[in-house]
């Protein structure tokens, strides 16, 4: 069965400092993994995805994530936080090999950026 | 990519009434989905909207409460029936195409529903 654990419900960083949002997954096979961002009153936007290609995935807005199978992790990072990065971030897992239609969402991490 | 719009964007409804949410995709898509996001919670899949046939509901969701239509490859509706305050949530429409990027999924802006 697939599941996602986002280890921090809330992360607060100062503008210009690095961002680390942690995600661990559980999946029977090699999963597809995603990070989505949700700004207030806006729809979910795909930041990046891992689908069994390169383990270091670069996304939009300077974000990247590294798939580490040995650690079952897919942490999201950004070298320097910007005020516009303040939002809710969701780590998501899907398991193509089981033919599952469902995306399994983590509980989300709210990122606050302090000026 | 696909751009998804939803109507209404928000509504305040009285208990016992029903609300139909519309979802329009700017291109034909293979699969459409409806999710619920309760206050402060993550997203939960309600059902997969199947074109020309009955929707496939997830555990805990039933057709009588959440009837869904999908008359074509670009449009779907979700009705929240006989509403109670517990139905207050954001309802999101989502879509994806099967293929090389079959698990890249797009989301609408959501419909914020408050039931009084």
PDB file of N, CA and C in Angstrom, chain A residues 37 47 53 59 79 88 108:
ATOM      1  N   UNK A  37       2.325  22.543  -4.891  1.00  0.00           N
ATOM      2  CA  UNK A  37       2.230  23.726  -4.042  1.00  0.00           C
ATOM      3  C   UNK A  37       0.820  24.310  -4.166  1.00  0.00           C
ATOM      4  N   UNK A  47       5.020  21.226  -8.776  1.00  0.00           N
ATOM      5  CA  UNK A  47       6.364  21.781  -8.666  1.00  0.00           C
ATOM      6  C   UNK A  47       7.372  20.917  -9.420  1.00  0.00           C
ATOM      7  N   UNK A  53      13.352   8.272 -13.561  1.00  0.00           N
ATOM      8  CA  UNK A  53      14.477   8.761 -14.369  1.00  0.00           C
ATOM      9  C   UNK A  53      15.568   9.243 -13.393  1.00  0.00           C
ATOM     10  N   UNK A  59      12.648  21.364 -10.404  1.00  0.00           N
ATOM     11  CA  UNK A  59      11.305  21.826 -10.686  1.00  0.00           C
ATOM     12  C   UNK A  59      11.264  23.306 -10.985  1.00  0.00           C
ATOM     13  N   UNK A  79      17.605  26.569  -2.430  1.00  0.00           N
ATOM     14  CA  UNK A  79      18.773  27.187  -1.792  1.00  0.00           C
ATOM     15  C   UNK A  79      18.453  28.487  -1.054  1.00  0.00           C
ATOM     16  N   UNK A  88       1.322  26.235   1.019  1.00  0.00           N
ATOM     17  CA  UNK A  88       1.206  24.866   1.526  1.00  0.00           C
ATOM     18  C   UNK A  88       1.804  23.940   0.475  1.00  0.00           C
ATOM     19  N   UNK A 108       0.587  17.682   4.205  1.00  0.00           N
ATOM     20  CA  UNK A 108       0.950  19.045   3.860  1.00  0.00           C
ATOM     21  C   UNK A 108       1.914  19.682   4.844  1.00  0.00           C
TER      22      UNK A 108
END
